[in-house]
Coordinates of N, CA, C and O in Angstrom, one line a residue:
X1040 N -37.6 14.7 -32.8 CA -38.1 16.0 -33.3 C -37.3 17.1 -32.6 O -37.1 17.1 -31.4
X1041 N -36.8 18.1 -33.4 CA -36.1 19.2 -32.8 C -36.9 20.0 -31.8 O -38.2 19.9 -31.8
X1042 N -36.3 20.9 -31.1 CA -37.0 21.6 -30.0 C -38.1 22.5 -30.4 O -39.1 22.6 -29.8
X1043 N -38.0 23.2 -31.5 CA -39.0 24.1 -32.0 C -40.3 23.4 -32.3 O -41.4 23.8 -31.9
X1044 N -40.1 22.3 -33.0 CA -41.3 21.5 -33.3 C -41.9 20.9 -32.0 O -43.1 20.9 -31.9
X1045 N -41.1 20.4 -31.1 CA -41.5 19.9 -29.9 C -42.3 20.9 -29.1 O -43.4 20.7 -28.5
X1046 N -41.8 22.2 -29.1 CA -42.4 23.2 -28.3 C -43.8 23.5 -28.8 O -44.8 23.6 -28.1
X1047 N -44.0 23.7 -30.1 CA -45.3 23.9 -30.7 C -46.2 22.8 -30.6 O -47.4 22.9 -30.2
X1048 N -45.7 21.6 -30.8 CA -46.6 20.4 -30.7 C -46.9 20.1 -29.3 O -48.0 19.7 -29.0
X1049 N -46.0 20.2 -28.3 CA -46.3 19.9 -26.9 C -47.2 20.9 -26.3 O -48.0 20.5 -25.5
X1050 N -47.0 22.2 -26.6 CA -47.8 23.2 -25.9 C -49.3 23.1 -26.1 O -50.1 23.4 -25.3
X1051 N -49.6 22.5 -27.3 CA -51.0 22.4 -27.6 C -51.5 21.0 -27.5 O -52.5 20.6 -28.2
X1052 N -50.9 20.1 -26.8 CA -51.2 18.7 -26.7 C -52.7 18.6 -26.3 O -53.5 17.8 -26.9
X1053 N -53.1 19.3 -25.2 CA -54.4 19.1 -24.7 C -55.4 19.6 -25.7 O -56.5 19.0 -26.0
X1054 N -55.1 20.8 -26.4 CA -56.0 21.3 -27.4 C -56.1 20.3 -28.6 O -57.2 20.1 -29.1
X1055 N -55.0 19.8 -29.0 CA -55.0 18.8 -30.1 C -55.8 17.6 -29.7 O -56.5 17.0 -30.6
X1056 N -55.7 17.1 -28.5 CA -56.5 16.0 -28.1 C -58.0 16.3 -28.2 O -58.8 15.4 -28.6
X1057 N -58.4 17.5 -27.8 CA -59.8 17.8 -27.7 C -60.4 18.1 -29.1 O -61.5 17.8 -29.5
X1058 N -59.6 18.9 -29.9 CA -60.1 19.4 -31.2 C -59.5 18.7 -32.4 O -60.0 18.8 -33.5
X1059 N -58.4 18.0 -32.2 CA -57.7 17.4 -33.3 C -56.7 18.3 -34.0 O -56.2 17.9 -35.1
X1060 N -56.6 19.5 -33.5 CA -55.7 20.5 -34.2 C -54.9 21.3 -33.2 O -55.3 21.5 -32.0
X1061 N -53.7 21.7 -33.6 CA -52.8 22.6 -32.8 C -53.1 24.0 -33.3 O -53.1 24.3 -34.4
X1062 N -53.3 24.9 -32.3 CA -53.7 26.2 -32.7 C -52.7 27.2 -32.1 O -52.8 28.4 -32.2
X1063 N -51.6 26.8 -31.4 CA -50.6 27.6 -30.8 C -49.7 28.2 -31.8 O -49.2 27.5 -32.7
X1064 N -49.4 29.5 -31.7 CA -48.4 30.1 -32.6 C -48.9 30.5 -33.9 O -50.1 30.3 -34.3
X1065 N -48.1 31.2 -34.7 CA -48.5 31.7 -36.0 C -48.4 30.6 -37.0 O -47.9 29.5 -36.7
X1066 N -49.0 30.8 -38.2 CA -49.0 29.8 -39.2 C -47.5 29.5 -39.6 O -47.2 28.3 -39.8
X1067 N -46.7 30.5 -39.6 CA -45.2 30.2 -39.9 C -44.6 29.3 -38.9 O -43.8 28.4 -39.3
X1068 N -44.9 29.5 -37.6 CA -44.4 28.6 -36.6 C -44.9 27.2 -36.8 O -44.1 26.3 -36.6
X1069 N -46.2 27.1 -37.1 CA -46.7 25.8 -37.3 C -46.2 25.1 -38.6 O -45.9 23.9 -38.6
X1070 N -45.9 25.9 -39.7 CA -45.3 25.3 -40.9 C -43.9 24.9 -40.5 O -43.4 23.8 -41.0
X1071 N -43.2 25.7 -39.7 CA -41.8 25.3 -39.3 C -41.8 24.0 -38.5 O -41.0 23.1 -38.7
X1072 N -42.8 23.8 -37.6 CA -42.9 22.6 -36.9 C -43.2 21.4 -37.8 O -42.6 20.3 -37.5
X1073 N -44.0 21.6 -38.8 CA -44.3 20.5 -39.7 C -43.0 20.1 -40.5 O -42.6 19.0 -40.6
X1074 N -42.2 21.2 -40.9 CA -41.0 20.9 -41.7 C -40.0 20.2 -40.8 O -39.3 19.2 -41.2
X1075 N -39.9 20.6 -39.5 CA -38.9 19.9 -38.6 C -39.4 18.5 -38.3 O -38.5 17.6 -38.2
X1076 N -40.7 18.3 -38.2 CA -41.1 16.9 -37.9 C -40.9 16.0 -39.1 O -40.5 14.9 -38.9
X1077 N -41.0 16.6 -40.3 CA -40.8 15.8 -41.5 C -39.3 15.4 -41.6 O -38.9 14.4 -42.2
X1078 N -38.4 16.3 -41.2 CA -37.0 16.1 -41.2 C -36.5 15.1 -40.2 O -35.4 14.5 -40.4
X1079 N -37.3 14.8 -39.2 CA -36.9 13.9 -38.1 C -37.0 12.4 -38.7 O -38.1 12.0 -39.3
X1080 N -36.0 11.7 -38.5 CA -35.9 10.3 -39.1 C -36.9 9.4 -38.4 O -37.3 8.4 -38.9
X1081 N -37.3 9.7 -37.2 CA -38.3 8.9 -36.4 C -39.7 9.2 -36.8 O -40.6 8.5 -36.3
X1082 N -40.0 10.2 -37.6 CA -41.3 10.6 -37.9 C -42.0 9.5 -38.8 O -41.4 9.0 -39.7
X1083 N -43.2 9.2 -38.4 CA -43.9 8.2 -39.2 C -45.2 8.8 -39.9 O -45.9 8.2 -40.6
X1084 N -45.4 10.1 -39.6 CA -46.6 10.8 -40.1 C -46.4 11.4 -41.5 O -45.2 11.8 -41.8
X1085 N -47.4 11.5 -42.3 CA -47.3 12.1 -43.6 C -47.4 13.6 -43.5 O -47.8 14.1 -42.5
X1086 N -47.2 14.3 -44.6 CA -47.3 15.7 -44.7 C -48.8 16.1 -44.4 O -49.1 17.0 -43.6
X1087 N -49.7 15.3 -44.9 CA -51.1 15.6 -44.7 C -51.5 15.5 -43.2 O -52.2 16.3 -42.7
X1088 N -51.0 14.4 -42.6 CA -51.3 14.2 -41.2 C -50.7 15.3 -40.3 O -51.4 15.8 -39.4
X1089 N -49.5 15.7 -40.6 CA -48.9 16.7 -39.8 C -49.6 18.1 -40.0 O -49.8 18.8 -39.0
X1090 N -49.9 18.4 -41.2 CA -50.6 19.6 -41.5 C -52.0 19.7 -40.8 O -52.4 20.7 -40.3
X1091 N -52.7 18.5 -40.9 CA -54.0 18.4 -40.2 C -53.8 18.7 -38.7 O -54.6 19.4 -38.0
X1092 N -52.8 18.0 -38.1 CA -52.5 18.2 -36.7 C -52.2 19.6 -36.3 O -52.6 20.2 -35.3
X1093 N -51.4 20.3 -37.2 CA -51.0 21.7 -37.0 C -52.1 22.7 -37.3 O -51.9 23.9 -37.0
X1094 N -53.1 22.2 -37.9 CA -54.2 23.1 -38.3 C -53.9 24.1 -39.4 O -54.3 25.2 -39.5
X1095 N -53.0 23.6 -40.4 CA -52.7 24.4 -41.6 C -53.0 23.5 -42.8 O -53.1 22.3 -42.7
X1096 N -53.1 24.2 -43.9 CA -53.4 23.5 -45.2 C -52.1 22.9 -45.8 O -51.1 23.5 -45.6
X1097 N -52.3 21.8 -46.5 CA -51.1 21.3 -47.2 C -50.6 22.2 -48.2 O -49.4 22.4 -48.4
X1098 N -51.5 22.8 -49.0 CA -51.1 23.7 -50.0 C -50.4 25.0 -49.4 O -49.4 25.5 -50.0
X1099 N -50.9 25.4 -48.3 CA -50.3 26.5 -47.6 C -48.9 26.2 -47.2 O -47.9 27.0 -47.2
X1100 N -48.7 25.0 -46.7 CA -47.4 24.5 -46.3 C -46.4 24.5 -47.5 O -45.3 25.0 -47.4
X1101 N -46.8 24.0 -48.6 CA -46.0 23.9 -49.8 C -45.7 25.3 -50.3 O -44.6 25.6 -50.8
X1102 N -46.7 26.2 -50.3 CA -46.4 27.6 -50.6 C -45.4 28.3 -49.7 O -44.5 29.0 -50.2
X1103 N -45.5 28.0 -48.4 CA -44.5 28.5 -47.4 C -43.1 28.0 -47.7 O -42.1 28.7 -47.7
X1104 N -43.0 26.7 -48.1 CA -41.7 26.1 -48.4 C -41.1 26.8 -49.6 O -39.9 27.2 -49.6
X1105 N -41.9 27.0 -50.6 CA -41.4 27.6 -51.9 C -41.1 29.1 -51.8 O -40.3 29.6 -52.6
X1106 N -41.7 29.7 -50.8 CA -41.5 31.2 -50.6 C -40.3 31.5 -49.7 O -40.1 32.6 -49.3
X1107 N -39.6 30.5 -49.3 CA -38.5 30.7 -48.3 C -37.4 31.7 -48.8 O -37.0 32.6 -48.0
X1108 N -37.0 31.6 -50.1 CA -36.0 32.6 -50.6 C -36.6 34.0 -50.6 O -35.8 34.9 -50.2
X1109 N -37.8 34.1 -51.0 CA -38.4 35.5 -51.0 C -38.5 36.0 -49.6 O -38.3 37.2 -49.3
X1110 N -38.8 35.2 -48.6 CA -38.9 35.6 -47.2 C -37.5 36.1 -46.7 O -37.4 37.1 -46.0
X1111 N -36.5 35.3 -47.1 CA -35.1 35.7 -46.7 C -34.7 37.0 -47.3 O -34.0 37.8 -46.6
X1112 N -35.0 37.2 -48.6 CA -34.6 38.4 -49.3 C -35.3 39.6 -48.6 O -34.8 40.7 -48.4
X1113 N -36.6 39.4 -48.4 CA -37.4 40.5 -47.7 C -36.9 40.9 -46.4 O -36.8 42.0 -46.0
X1114 N -36.5 39.8 -45.6 CA -35.9 40.1 -44.3 C -34.6 40.8 -44.4 O -34.4 41.8 -43.6
X1115 N -33.8 40.5 -45.3 CA -32.5 41.2 -45.5 C -32.7 42.6 -45.9 O -32.0 43.5 -45.4
X1116 N -33.7 42.9 -46.8 CA -34.0 44.2 -47.2 C -34.5 45.0 -46.1 O -34.2 46.2 -45.9
X1117 N -35.4 44.4 -45.3 CA -36.0 45.1 -44.1 C -34.9 45.5 -43.1 O -34.9 46.6 -42.5
X1118 N -33.9 44.6 -42.9 CA -32.8 44.9 -42.0 C -31.9 46.0 -42.5 O -31.6 46.9 -41.7
X1119 N -31.7 46.1 -43.8 CA -30.9 47.2 -44.4 C -31.7 48.5 -44.2 O -31.0 49.5 -43.9
X1120 N -33.0 48.5 -44.5 CA -33.8 49.7 -44.3 C -33.8 50.1 -42.9 O -33.7 51.3 -42.6
X1121 N -33.9 49.2 -41.9 CA -33.8 49.5 -40.5 C -32.5 50.2 -40.2 O -32.5 51.2 -39.4
X1122 N -31.4 49.6 -40.6 CA -30.1 50.2 -40.3 C -30.0 51.6 -40.9 O -29.4 52.5 -40.2
X1123 N -30.5 51.8 -42.1 CA -30.5 53.2 -42.7 C -31.3 54.2 -41.9 O -30.9 55.3 -41.7
X1124 N -32.5 53.8 -41.5 CA -33.3 54.6 -40.6 C -32.6 54.9 -39.3 O -32.6 56.1 -38.8
X1125 N -32.0 53.9 -38.7 CA -31.4 54.1 -37.4 C -30.2 55.1 -37.6 O -30.0 55.9 -36.7
X1126 N -29.4 54.9 -38.7 CA -28.3 55.8 -38.9 C -28.8 57.3 -39.1 O -28.2 58.2 -38.5
X1127 N -29.9 57.5 -39.8 CA -30.5 58.8 -40.0 C -31.0 59.4 -38.6 O -30.8 60.6 -38.3
X1128 N -31.6 58.5 -37.8 CA -32.1 59.0 -36.5 C -30.9 59.4 -35.6 O -31.0 60.4 -34.9
X1129 N -29.8 58.6 -35.6 CA -28.7 59.0 -34.8 C -28.0 60.2 -35.2 O -27.4 60.9 -34.4
X1130 N -28.1 60.6 -36.5 CA -27.5 61.8 -37.1 C -28.2 63.0 -36.5 O -27.7 64.0 -36.1

């Protein structure tokens, strides 16, 4: 498993043992951990099992996957807006 997934999954190991769910990090961080775990060739867990462990819904995970392009476009637009505001501020 890559490091980001390891970090999220390892940080909440005790919580996961007690409650059956990982609650560390934002939903996006947990969705990313599920995605990375699924990409790992050694992974034997299903999407449902990983989502249950991460404390997120399966439908939410799939919505997050499909919204990736929109997130990237929004981030690029926000960056452009920030640069424009910074330029105006410096003027």
